[in-house]
XYZ file of C-alpha atoms in Angstrom:
591
model
C 65.846 -73.452 -10.448
C 63.669 -74.846 -7.653
C 61.803 -72.429 -5.793
C 60.756 -71.147 -9.853
C 57.341 -73.359 -9.724
C 56.349 -72.635 -5.891
C 56.196 -68.923 -6.994
C 52.819 -69.011 -8.490
C 51.454 -71.140 -5.030
C 52.654 -67.706 -3.329
C 51.474 -65.602 -5.152
C 47.148 -66.848 -5.967
C 46.688 -66.235 -1.812
C 48.075 -63.314 -2.060
C 46.014 -61.879 -4.816
C 43.264 -63.438 -3.113
C 44.262 -61.719 -0.199
C 43.739 -58.311 -1.742
C 40.568 -58.900 -3.186
C 39.079 -59.722 0.484
C 40.668 -56.425 1.870
C 39.341 -54.030 -0.733
C 35.799 -55.492 -0.434
C 36.130 -55.620 3.161
C 37.199 -51.786 2.933
C 34.318 -51.139 0.739
C 31.982 -52.719 3.302
C 33.247 -50.915 6.205
C 33.614 -47.864 3.681
C 29.755 -48.304 2.998
C 28.340 -48.652 6.416
C 31.049 -45.664 7.434
C 28.838 -43.851 4.242
C 25.069 -45.658 6.300
C 26.238 -44.469 9.146
C 27.377 -41.086 8.469
C 23.824 -40.421 6.550
C 21.842 -41.835 9.829
C 23.652 -39.195 11.202
C 22.992 -36.934 8.752
C 19.286 -37.748 8.579
C 18.813 -37.670 12.520
C 20.114 -34.316 12.529
C 17.869 -32.949 9.554
C 14.741 -34.303 11.583
C 15.847 -32.961 15.145
C 16.748 -29.836 12.869
C 12.654 -29.699 11.791
C 10.688 -30.546 14.098
C 12.618 -28.204 16.325
C 10.509 -25.181 14.275
C 7.628 -23.871 15.903
C 6.452 -21.608 12.454
C 5.271 -23.351 10.049
C 7.181 -20.724 7.409
C 10.236 -21.805 8.796
C 9.818 -25.676 8.971
C 8.540 -25.416 5.089
C 11.943 -23.955 4.459
C 13.922 -26.580 6.612
C 12.071 -29.376 4.824
C 13.358 -27.988 1.539
C 17.516 -27.305 2.509
C 17.545 -30.359 4.589
C 16.637 -32.695 1.700
C 18.243 -31.109 -1.246
C 21.452 -31.530 1.574
C 20.861 -35.258 2.390
C 19.998 -36.260 -0.875
C 22.689 -33.806 -2.641
C 20.502 -32.922 -4.885
C 21.435 -29.369 -6.346
C 18.292 -28.045 -6.492
C 14.720 -28.237 -4.372
C 11.500 -27.604 -3.622
C 8.593 -28.498 -1.544
C 4.547 -27.650 -3.281
C 1.942 -26.909 -0.529
C -1.390 -28.419 -2.462
C -3.681 -26.441 -2.035
C -8.002 -27.098 -0.778
C -9.047 -27.815 -4.451
C -6.780 -31.337 -4.371
C -5.576 -30.243 -7.873
C -2.870 -27.809 -8.129
C -0.384 -25.968 -5.970
C -0.734 -23.256 -3.629
C 2.029 -22.363 -2.351
C 5.966 -23.198 -3.602
C 8.829 -23.617 -1.704
C 12.858 -23.335 -3.252
C 16.222 -24.420 -2.624
C 19.095 -23.193 -4.641
C 17.439 -20.438 -7.107
C 18.332 -17.386 -6.655
C 15.760 -14.301 -6.062
C 17.205 -13.052 -9.838
C 16.510 -16.699 -11.499
C 13.240 -17.002 -9.781
C 12.218 -13.448 -10.964
C 13.779 -14.051 -14.338
C 11.561 -17.925 -15.007
C 8.396 -16.351 -13.701
C 5.452 -17.205 -11.880
C 5.288 -20.286 -9.882
C 4.334 -23.875 -10.570
C 0.441 -24.521 -9.795
C 1.405 -28.490 -10.393
C 1.250 -29.317 -14.349
C 3.079 -31.975 -16.087
C 5.324 -34.385 -13.615
C 4.728 -31.852 -10.519
C 1.223 -32.929 -11.437
C 1.971 -36.748 -11.511
C 2.726 -36.661 -7.929
C -0.644 -34.877 -6.813
C -2.808 -37.429 -8.594
C -0.955 -40.245 -7.351
C 0.625 -39.803 -3.865
C 3.733 -42.131 -4.409
C 7.565 -41.726 -4.688
C 8.533 -41.026 -8.206
C 12.077 -41.562 -9.005
C 13.643 -40.758 -13.068
C 17.099 -40.744 -14.439
C 15.997 -38.048 -17.460
C 12.566 -36.534 -16.811
C 12.339 -35.627 -20.437
C 11.549 -39.175 -20.715
C 8.367 -39.445 -18.687
C 5.192 -38.838 -21.166
C 3.896 -36.224 -18.629
C 7.018 -33.507 -19.217
C 6.508 -31.077 -21.459
C 9.036 -28.852 -21.030
C 10.185 -25.894 -18.576
C 9.877 -22.279 -19.142
C 12.121 -19.679 -20.670
C 15.301 -18.487 -17.911
C 14.730 -22.211 -15.838
C 17.811 -23.739 -14.700
C 18.354 -27.354 -16.784
C 17.511 -30.313 -14.620
C 17.936 -33.950 -16.098
C 17.769 -36.574 -12.756
C 14.795 -35.867 -10.289
C 13.359 -37.591 -6.913
C 10.567 -36.826 -5.729
C 7.875 -38.096 -2.351
C 4.732 -37.078 -1.157
C 4.529 -35.316 2.357
C 1.328 -36.321 4.786
C -0.038 -34.592 7.697
C -2.804 -36.984 9.300
C -3.373 -39.577 6.219
C -3.677 -36.741 4.345
C -1.405 -35.065 1.640
C -0.514 -32.071 2.755
C 1.943 -31.207 -0.148
C 4.888 -32.170 -2.574
C 9.092 -32.838 -2.150
C 10.566 -32.754 -5.216
C 14.528 -33.208 -5.818
C 16.476 -32.372 -8.796
C 19.900 -32.354 -10.407
C 22.002 -35.061 -8.441
C 25.484 -33.728 -7.708
C 28.269 -35.420 -10.045
C 25.998 -36.084 -13.193
C 24.935 -38.876 -11.040
C 20.836 -40.904 -10.599
C 18.889 -40.413 -7.453
C 18.792 -44.646 -6.455
C 16.502 -46.140 -4.723
C 18.634 -45.178 -1.379
C 17.685 -41.617 -1.916
C 14.628 -42.649 -2.093
C 14.239 -43.995 1.443
C 16.177 -41.229 3.044
C 13.791 -38.681 1.650
C 10.878 -40.769 2.447
C 11.741 -41.258 6.239
C 12.467 -37.419 6.117
C 9.208 -36.546 4.523
C 7.962 -38.614 7.664
C 9.196 -36.723 10.471
C 8.684 -33.597 7.840
C 4.619 -34.300 8.443
C 4.660 -34.313 11.968
C 6.955 -30.871 12.108
C 4.232 -29.028 10.140
C 1.502 -30.925 11.491
C 3.048 -29.394 15.475
C 3.489 -26.274 13.221
C -0.271 -25.796 13.144
C -0.839 -26.580 16.034
C 0.820 -24.143 17.364
C 0.355 -21.370 15.023
C -3.791 -22.576 15.903
C -2.885 -22.105 19.849
C -1.405 -18.962 19.160
C -4.561 -17.911 16.986
C -7.043 -18.379 19.375
C -4.775 -16.409 21.752
C -5.576 -13.298 19.622
C -8.787 -13.631 18.974
C -9.855 -14.726 22.219
C -7.735 -11.261 23.587
C -9.552 -9.566 20.574
C -13.208 -10.494 21.685
C -12.442 -9.370 25.632
C -11.278 -6.036 23.760
C -14.814 -5.848 21.678
C -16.695 -6.832 24.798
C -15.203 -4.150 27.057
C -15.738 -1.767 24.716
C -19.113 -2.166 24.135
C -20.291 -2.841 27.421
C -18.506 0.636 28.552
C -20.843 2.666 25.922
C -18.431 2.896 23.117
C -20.325 4.125 20.381
C -21.151 1.366 16.999
C -19.158 2.660 14.238
C -15.872 2.365 16.794
C -17.102 -0.690 18.172
C -17.743 -1.741 14.147
C -14.375 -0.420 13.434
C -12.691 -2.214 15.948
C -14.490 -5.875 14.871
C -12.997 -4.903 11.244
C -9.494 -3.721 12.478
C -8.605 -6.981 14.701
C -10.397 -9.833 11.868
C -7.665 -7.549 9.506
C -4.624 -7.826 11.656
C -5.104 -11.635 13.270
C -6.338 -13.223 9.977
C -3.368 -11.712 8.193
C -4.603 -9.678 5.579
C -5.169 -6.459 3.279
C -8.692 -5.484 3.753
C -11.179 -6.628 6.235
C -14.840 -5.133 5.735
C -18.191 -4.919 8.029
C -21.548 -5.010 6.025
C -25.399 -5.244 8.085
C -28.749 -5.275 6.570
C -30.583 -1.891 5.153
C -34.169 -1.781 6.687
C -36.690 -2.839 4.125
C -34.279 -4.003 1.280
C -33.146 -7.082 0.203
C -29.372 -5.302 0.449
C -26.640 -4.836 2.492
C -24.188 -1.544 3.174
C -20.728 -1.633 4.030
C -20.359 0.174 7.698
C -16.769 0.379 7.918
C -14.177 -0.538 6.048
C -9.926 -0.725 6.448
C -6.944 -1.616 4.536
C -6.390 -1.544 0.633
C -8.799 0.624 -1.274
C -11.161 0.896 1.453
C -12.816 3.491 0.192
C -14.052 1.569 -2.494
C -15.950 -0.983 -0.064
C -16.938 2.134 2.623
C -21.095 2.979 2.072
C -21.037 0.527 -0.682
C -24.760 -0.798 -1.102
C -24.660 -5.275 -1.745
C -26.609 -7.165 -3.205
C -26.812 -10.726 -1.502
C -26.832 -13.172 -4.193
C -23.914 -11.248 -6.604
C -21.886 -10.404 -3.594
C -19.355 -13.024 -1.114
C -21.239 -11.012 2.164
C -24.226 -11.418 0.390
C -24.355 -15.040 0.392
C -22.348 -15.595 3.903
C -25.668 -13.837 5.342
C -27.834 -15.582 3.388
C -26.873 -19.284 4.041
C -25.551 -18.367 7.995
C -22.274 -19.317 7.478
C -18.697 -18.191 6.047
C -18.384 -18.499 2.511
C -14.251 -18.308 0.797
C -12.863 -17.781 -2.311
C -9.733 -18.255 -3.474
C -9.521 -15.540 -5.750
C -12.409 -13.052 -4.997
C -10.807 -10.775 -8.389
C -12.257 -13.595 -10.828
C -14.546 -15.425 -8.997
C -18.220 -16.151 -10.992
C -20.243 -15.340 -8.196
C -19.216 -12.096 -7.617
C -20.081 -9.103 -9.706
C -17.003 -7.393 -11.106
C -18.831 -4.266 -10.429
C -17.792 -1.978 -9.188
C -13.916 -2.523 -9.419
C -13.234 -2.957 -5.745
C -10.506 -6.395 -5.176
C -7.913 -4.849 -6.965
C -4.603 -6.669 -6.027
C -6.884 -9.388 -3.763
C -6.775 -12.894 -3.817
C -7.779 -15.196 -0.986
C -10.891 -13.560 0.981
C -14.154 -15.392 3.757
C -16.716 -14.007 4.449
C -18.726 -14.835 8.009
C -21.616 -13.813 9.512
C -22.159 -11.919 12.682
C -23.774 -13.571 14.819
C -25.928 -17.556 14.123
C -28.930 -18.895 12.820
C -30.612 -19.212 16.312
C -29.980 -15.880 17.810
C -30.370 -13.353 14.323
C -27.402 -12.383 12.230
C -26.899 -8.808 12.163
C -24.428 -8.567 9.521
C -21.339 -9.680 8.205
C -17.102 -9.607 7.856
C -15.067 -10.139 5.333
C -11.919 -10.556 4.946
C -9.325 -10.462 2.268
C -5.591 -11.475 1.498
C -3.043 -10.169 -1.388
C -2.761 -11.603 -4.469
C -0.801 -15.044 -4.213
C -1.056 -15.171 -0.311
C -2.188 -18.875 1.323
C -6.144 -19.128 1.259
C -8.563 -19.459 4.299
C -7.998 -23.102 5.922
C -11.373 -24.357 6.945
C -9.373 -23.953 10.902
C -8.946 -20.161 10.262
C -12.117 -19.478 8.688
C -13.566 -21.524 12.112
C -11.467 -19.030 14.188
C -13.068 -15.985 12.091
C -16.584 -17.350 12.808
C -16.137 -17.749 16.648
C -14.997 -14.355 16.795
C -17.890 -12.762 14.584
C -20.089 -15.091 16.870
C -18.525 -13.436 20.313
C -18.493 -9.794 18.995
C -22.179 -10.853 18.298
C -23.317 -11.728 21.720
C -21.608 -8.766 22.864
C -23.059 -6.504 20.625
C -27.016 -7.546 21.749
C -25.549 -7.585 25.649
C -24.301 -3.488 24.601
C -28.036 -3.284 22.645
C -30.062 -5.208 25.656
C -28.042 -2.436 27.943
C -28.796 0.631 26.179
C -32.876 -0.482 25.355
C -32.772 -0.786 29.497
C -31.578 3.088 29.906
C -33.776 3.837 27.160
C -36.456 2.293 28.679
C -35.978 4.053 31.655
C -35.935 7.411 30.251
C -38.886 6.656 28.790
C -40.354 6.208 32.437
C -38.670 9.181 33.453
C -39.764 11.611 30.921
C -43.172 9.970 31.107
C -43.998 10.418 34.474
C -42.265 14.559 34.345
C -45.108 14.831 31.460
C -47.776 13.460 34.005
C -46.381 15.821 37.101
C -46.316 19.048 34.631
C -49.721 18.108 33.929
C -51.008 17.232 36.964
C -49.744 19.516 38.869
C -48.302 22.134 37.290
C -50.279 22.508 34.911
C -53.472 22.651 37.350
C -51.947 24.783 39.610
C -51.288 27.700 37.588
C -54.257 27.216 35.528
C -55.849 27.637 39.127
C -53.984 30.080 39.498
C -54.787 32.454 36.572
C -58.423 31.351 37.840
C -57.953 33.688 41.427
C -55.907 36.338 39.614
C -58.828 36.916 37.384
C -61.374 37.196 39.669
C -59.349 39.110 42.102
C -59.034 41.618 38.876
C -63.039 41.793 39.255
C -62.059 43.488 43.285
C -59.158 46.092 41.991
C -60.779 49.658 41.110
C -57.485 51.180 40.230
C -57.512 50.304 36.003
C -53.669 50.238 36.244
C -53.281 47.938 38.407
C -56.288 45.575 36.862
C -54.588 45.494 33.422
C -51.299 44.035 35.125
C -53.614 41.506 36.628
C -55.282 40.509 33.480
C -51.398 40.399 31.843
C -50.219 38.624 34.431
C -53.355 35.775 33.429
C -52.547 36.051 30.049
C -48.977 34.970 30.550
C -50.112 32.197 32.867
C -52.180 31.448 30.077
C -48.844 31.585 27.459
C -46.710 29.399 29.913
C -49.311 26.636 29.815
C -49.401 26.344 26.330
C -45.352 26.026 26.301
C -45.596 23.113 29.409
C -47.939 21.874 27.265
C -45.662 21.820 24.204
C -43.035 20.633 26.399
C -44.824 17.757 27.534
C -46.269 16.610 23.792
C -42.657 16.120 23.024
C -41.703 14.526 25.686
C -44.241 12.343 25.043
C -43.433 11.977 20.904
C -42.041 8.327 19.436
C -39.559 7.343 16.580
C -40.611 7.729 13.069
C -41.950 4.370 11.162
C -38.915 1.427 10.163
C -37.609 1.808 6.612
C -38.503 5.577 6.214
C -35.103 6.726 5.919
C -33.405 8.044 3.004
C -31.067 5.066 2.606
C -33.902 2.579 2.490
C -35.779 4.609 0.341
C -32.538 5.059 -2.678
C -31.795 1.072 -2.462
C -35.688 0.681 -2.995
C -35.668 3.192 -5.512
C -32.422 2.142 -7.478
C -34.090 -2.154 -7.313
C -37.666 -1.144 -8.618
C -35.208 0.902 -11.896
C -33.119 -2.523 -12.507
C -35.742 -4.707 -14.189
C -36.078 -1.612 -16.290
C -32.016 -0.734 -17.174
C -31.598 -4.457 -17.223
C -29.002 -4.251 -15.015
C -28.484 -3.526 -10.917
C -26.786 -0.101 -10.753
C -24.347 -0.525 -8.204
C -25.068 1.732 -5.260
C -22.771 3.799 -2.328
C -23.626 6.098 0.039
C -21.802 8.034 2.790
C -21.772 9.692 5.688
C -25.185 9.853 7.909
C -27.734 10.034 6.004
C -30.418 8.957 7.693
C -30.089 11.975 10.442
C -28.743 15.135 8.474
C -30.755 15.249 5.754
C -34.271 16.807 6.428
C -37.381 15.322 5.280
C -38.324 17.591 2.582
C -34.861 17.860 1.127
C -34.515 13.538 1.005
C -37.786 13.347 -1.291
C -35.740 16.013 -3.466
C -33.293 13.713 -3.296
C -35.206 10.449 -4.425
C -37.134 12.311 -6.924
C -33.975 13.746 -8.505
C -32.250 9.405 -8.178
C -35.857 8.329 -9.925
C -35.346 10.392 -13.023
C -31.720 10.211 -13.814
C -31.956 6.423 -13.673
C -35.230 6.845 -16.406
C -33.361 8.919 -17.809
C -30.761 6.305 -18.452
C -33.381 3.448 -18.991
C -34.403 5.483 -22.177
C -31.766 7.262 -23.879
C -28.206 6.389 -22.574
C -28.146 2.819 -24.258
C -25.355 2.285 -20.912
C -24.641 -1.261 -19.446
C -23.766 -0.007 -16.463
C -24.339 2.834 -14.050
C -23.267 3.936 -10.139
C -25.322 5.938 -7.840
C -23.211 7.604 -4.658
C -25.231 9.680 -1.848
C -23.132 11.635 0.616
C -22.546 14.162 3.179
C -20.943 15.747 5.471
C -24.026 17.472 7.342
C -23.743 20.440 5.278
C -24.401 19.325 2.008
C -26.076 16.717 0.344
C -24.463 15.435 -3.459
C -26.219 13.391 -5.435
C -24.122 11.362 -8.127
C -25.486 9.353 -11.015
C -22.807 8.259 -13.760
C -23.541 6.223 -16.459
C -21.825 4.175 -19.298
C -23.784 5.343 -22.044
C -23.971 7.676 -25.591
C -23.984 10.733 -22.912
C -26.070 13.422 -22.957
C -27.261 14.433 -26.307
C -26.910 18.261 -27.381
C -29.956 19.241 -28.567
C -32.077 16.539 -26.635
C -35.668 16.948 -24.585
C -34.419 19.268 -21.572
C -37.553 19.181 -19.056
C -36.069 15.835 -17.339
C -32.968 17.952 -16.674
C -34.604 21.206 -15.819
C -36.818 19.788 -13.468
C -34.212 18.164 -11.090
C -31.942 21.616 -12.223
C -35.045 23.848 -10.698
C -35.488 21.029 -7.306
C -31.334 22.266 -6.751
C -31.952 25.514 -7.112
C -35.396 26.129 -4.644
C -33.129 24.596 -2.327
C -30.083 26.738 -3.252
C -27.661 24.112 -4.942
C -26.937 23.390 -8.221
C -26.979 20.714 -10.809
C -23.932 19.563 -12.777
C -23.470 17.553 -15.386
C -20.417 15.862 -17.088
C -18.549 13.879 -19.861
C -15.815 11.469 -19.116
C -13.202 10.838 -21.075
C -14.124 7.396 -21.056
C -17.670 8.066 -22.475
C -21.365 7.963 -20.687
C -22.620 11.015 -18.428
C -22.172 12.729 -14.936
C -24.995 14.097 -13.405
C -24.522 15.683 -9.413
C -27.012 17.315 -7.530
C -25.669 18.780 -4.845
C -27.652 20.895 -2.299
C -26.792 22.740 1.181
C -28.361 21.003 3.748
C -30.111 24.339 6.563
C -28.238 25.215 9.771
C -30.381 23.934 12.951
C -32.214 27.264 14.301
C -31.646 27.405 18.695
C -35.199 26.975 20.297
C -35.635 29.013 22.983
C -37.653 26.895 25.531
C -40.152 29.792 26.362
C -41.549 33.101 24.791
C -40.735 36.290 26.269
C -42.856 38.167 28.468
C -44.567 40.948 26.978
C -43.161 43.990 29.112
C -45.285 45.771 31.718
C -45.661 49.653 30.417
C -44.262 51.986 32.568
C -41.416 49.940 34.397
C -38.390 49.026 33.557
C -37.774 45.735 33.083
C -34.550 43.741 34.681
């Protein structure tokens, strides 16, 4: 009976001790959890910083973020150059099948756009409760809790980390936000290092390409091969699907695409581009790089003719500088959905093009020096032929002619006179050779290419639009002057007919030659050729073709409009005999 009252005094301290032990155990567990989380954070920082490939770095960041805060889904959105939308999106926790079912990646609207507009950590217990939320697209997995933090690279926001659905149906807490913010700092450093490494490798590749092109040009590589090498290396190193090189045309405000490699290269090759309605023309005029986030939908670029299907980001840089003169433009375009061209990338491409221009100039100076030496040698040969050979032949002819007066035998006298005639003929041949050695090339701007562009430009005000022009082959070299006159006349007549009768809003001009035939094709989107209309213009074009052994063909495509194709064969070059055969001597067999 005495011990009864003492029992409560024994149990009360025991209960307090249990509470203390439980609290101590909780603190120990919390310390262990913090220690484990710090270890996990350090491991994540090390794994992210270990990578040098940028794509792998971004994937590692997303995966590490999901593991650290125990999130079911994670994503990293890269902000585009305009700073208002996402240009790339890397995910974790979503399968390829789910991504395909959801559709295109988000561009940065709703909650995702909040971090773009205000780059500060954002933590939500329920996404749908935020004013900026407007729901998810069909087939999107359900998401409730949300945590987002920005990633900065050198004080500029590179992108944002998005975490959703903390496991266990819990909400993200302050510690999650602190851990993720710490990871974002390490991620910014890792991204910067990966970019620097990638840029150094790119510079090395550009330098090797410059050395290759310079070596080829200085060793006498043909200009077309050199331009092809420039386009091919630009496409490979920039990770593009298409590369093209355009050069200015003489006496015209246009560029012609000399080389095109990659996707739909045929649609670009030979195309004549205006200066103010094309990416290449703008780069040539501004003497500076010009970029486009989406070349297919860029309002600055003429959509006719269609040539950028399936392509997205593009960049055009001048070949050369303002001080040394612009020799042309190189264009590169990536597939749709690929990253846009960064400023560093366009600067490297511009440096590559500038070095290529220097190599081209040095090669041209070398060829000019060789040409001058050749012309001087030809002039020397011409002088020697005139001053020495012709004078000796003339003196010999005079001697024989004088000696013929003293020859009494009729046959011998006739042979001497024939020898004098042959010497006179030989002098004429040598004089013709001297004239050929001293002949010079024609005036600039008289080639068929320039004449075609001028004819199209003169017709544009009457048409109300600018027809697209494409030329392929050695148009200026292979087409003789008289056939070139017919080509220009037929083209002018065809464009005049389109302006008068077709009621078209588009027209295409294609001029090609393979060295054996020249073909002019003019098509439009108008009402077609009326069956009972006047045919005088068409008859004149057909007669021009028939005189040359060619033909005129008319067509009406299924999509409407009309097509005119004028084609004539080119004359085969006949071999010329260097000297005229001498007259045979009567009564004496030849050798």
